[in-house]
Short mmCIF file of C-alpha atoms in Angstrom, two decimals:
data_model
loop_
_atom_site.label_atom_id
_atom_site.label_comp_id
_atom_site.label_asym_id
_atom_site.label_seq_id
_atom_site.Cartn_x
_atom_site.Cartn_y
_atom_site.Cartn_z
CA GLN N 13 6.73 4.39 15.49
CA VAL N 14 8.33 5.55 12.12
CA TYR N 15 11.56 3.84 11.06
CA VAL N 16 13.90 4.28 8.07
CA VAL N 17 14.16 1.19 5.60
CA PHE N 18 16.09 0.62 2.37
CA SER N 19 13.61 0.34 -0.56
CA GLU N 20 15.02 -2.13 -3.24
CA GLU N 21 12.48 -0.79 -5.66
CA LEU N 22 13.36 3.06 -5.25
CA GLN N 23 17.05 2.23 -4.37
CA CYS N 24 17.03 4.75 -1.40
CA TRP N 25 16.43 5.10 2.42
CA CYS N 26 12.78 5.93 3.17
CA ARG N 27 10.75 6.59 6.41
CA ALA N 28 8.21 3.74 7.01
CA LEU N 29 5.61 2.39 9.24
CA VAL N 30 5.92 -1.14 9.87
CA GLY N 31 2.67 -3.07 9.31
CA SER N 32 3.67 -6.86 9.66
CA VAL N 33 6.58 -9.17 10.58
CA GLN N 34 6.96 -12.62 8.72
CA CYS N 35 9.33 -15.16 9.85
CA ARG N 36 11.32 -16.78 6.80
CA ALA N 37 14.00 -19.34 6.54
CA ASP N 38 16.44 -16.76 5.66
CA GLY N 39 15.33 -14.25 8.46
CA TYR N 40 12.57 -11.80 9.11
CA GLN N 41 10.56 -9.99 6.30
CA LEU N 42 8.77 -6.63 7.32
CA GLY N 43 5.62 -5.37 5.51
CA CYS N 44 6.03 -1.43 5.53
CA PHE N 45 4.22 1.46 4.42
CA LEU N 46 6.49 4.00 3.13
CA VAL N 47 5.10 7.34 4.39
CA ASP N 48 6.81 9.65 1.96
CA TYR N 49 5.84 7.72 -1.13
CA ALA N 50 2.28 6.11 -0.17
CA LYS N 51 3.66 2.56 -1.43
CA TYR N 52 3.71 -0.79 0.48
CA CYS N 53 6.85 -2.79 0.35
CA SER N 54 8.35 -5.85 1.78
CA VAL N 55 11.98 -5.30 3.34
CA PRO N 56 14.49 -7.72 5.21
CA SER N 57 14.95 -7.08 8.74
CA GLU N 58 18.68 -5.99 8.04
CA ASN N 59 17.47 -3.08 6.09
CA ILE N 60 15.58 -1.31 8.93
CA ARG N 61 17.11 1.18 11.23
CA VAL N 62 15.65 3.56 13.97
CA LEU N 63 14.96 7.11 12.90
CA ALA N 64 17.14 9.95 14.29
CA GLY N 65 15.45 12.47 16.56
CA ALA N 66 15.12 15.60 14.22
CA PHE N 67 13.91 13.63 11.13
CA ALA N 68 11.10 12.12 13.28
CA LYS N 69 9.46 15.34 13.51
CA ILE N 70 9.09 16.13 9.96
CA PRO N 71 5.41 15.60 8.88
CA HIS N 72 4.64 12.59 6.47
CA ARG N 73 3.74 13.44 2.74
CA ALA N 74 1.40 10.60 2.61
CA LYS N 75 -1.28 9.26 4.76
CA LYS N 76 -3.32 6.14 4.87
CA CYS N 77 -6.99 7.04 4.22
CA ARG N 78 -10.25 5.40 2.96
CA LEU N 79 -13.12 6.79 0.87
CA HIS N 80 -15.85 7.38 3.32
CA CYS N 81 -18.97 5.23 2.54
CA THR N 82 -17.43 4.13 -0.68
CA LYS N 83 -17.81 0.07 -1.60
CA PRO N 84 -15.97 -1.70 -4.35
CA LEU N 85 -18.47 -2.72 -7.14
CA THR N 86 -17.81 -5.15 -9.79
CA LEU N 87 -19.72 -6.57 -12.88
CA HIS N 88 -21.56 -9.93 -12.37
CA ILE N 89 -22.19 -11.84 -15.63
CA ASP N 90 -24.79 -14.53 -15.64
CA TYR N 91 -23.94 -16.39 -18.98
CA CYS N 92 -26.84 -18.78 -18.42
CA GLU N 93 -29.45 -16.02 -18.36
CA ASN N 94 -27.43 -13.67 -20.58
CA THR N 95 -27.67 -10.80 -18.09
CA ALA N 96 -24.97 -8.51 -16.54
CA LYS N 97 -25.65 -6.70 -13.27
CA ILE N 98 -23.23 -4.43 -11.24
CA GLY N 99 -23.11 -5.80 -7.56
CA PRO N 100 -20.82 -5.55 -4.54
CA ALA N 101 -17.48 -6.96 -4.51
CA LYS N 102 -14.86 -7.92 -1.79
CA ARG N 103 -11.90 -6.08 -3.14
CA TRP N 104 -11.30 -3.13 -5.87
CA ASP N 105 -10.25 -4.68 -9.05
CA THR N 106 -7.22 -3.33 -10.93
CA ALA N 107 -8.99 -1.43 -13.42
CA ALA N 108 -10.93 0.56 -10.83
CA ILE N 109 -7.81 1.39 -8.98
CA GLN N 110 -5.82 2.64 -12.00
CA HIS N 111 -8.93 4.88 -12.89
CA PHE N 112 -9.04 6.25 -9.50
CA ARG N 113 -5.38 6.93 -9.67
CA LYS N 114 -5.75 8.74 -13.05
CA LEU N 115 -8.50 10.84 -11.42
CA LEU N 116 -6.04 11.86 -8.71
CA GLU N 117 -3.24 13.07 -11.20
#
């Protein structure tokens, strides 16, 4: 279900999908995906509202997706043998993410 949350970063109300809920000492914190900005953010539970009927029917500008059969790679350096090889990684590194975003622009 799509909700409306107030994004502190963007300083506006945005449509969002709630991905996670964390209980904290000062209340609940929601992990949200902003469907019109393709951003993830954390929002306190006081800043969430139910989306009004007509606005729920507007299509999202962003969609969560993955690259088909594309796995992250990283450079493995062995200082003892003085070699460097490209191999699989668990996560994409920051430089690869920035390069991909530049390609998209």
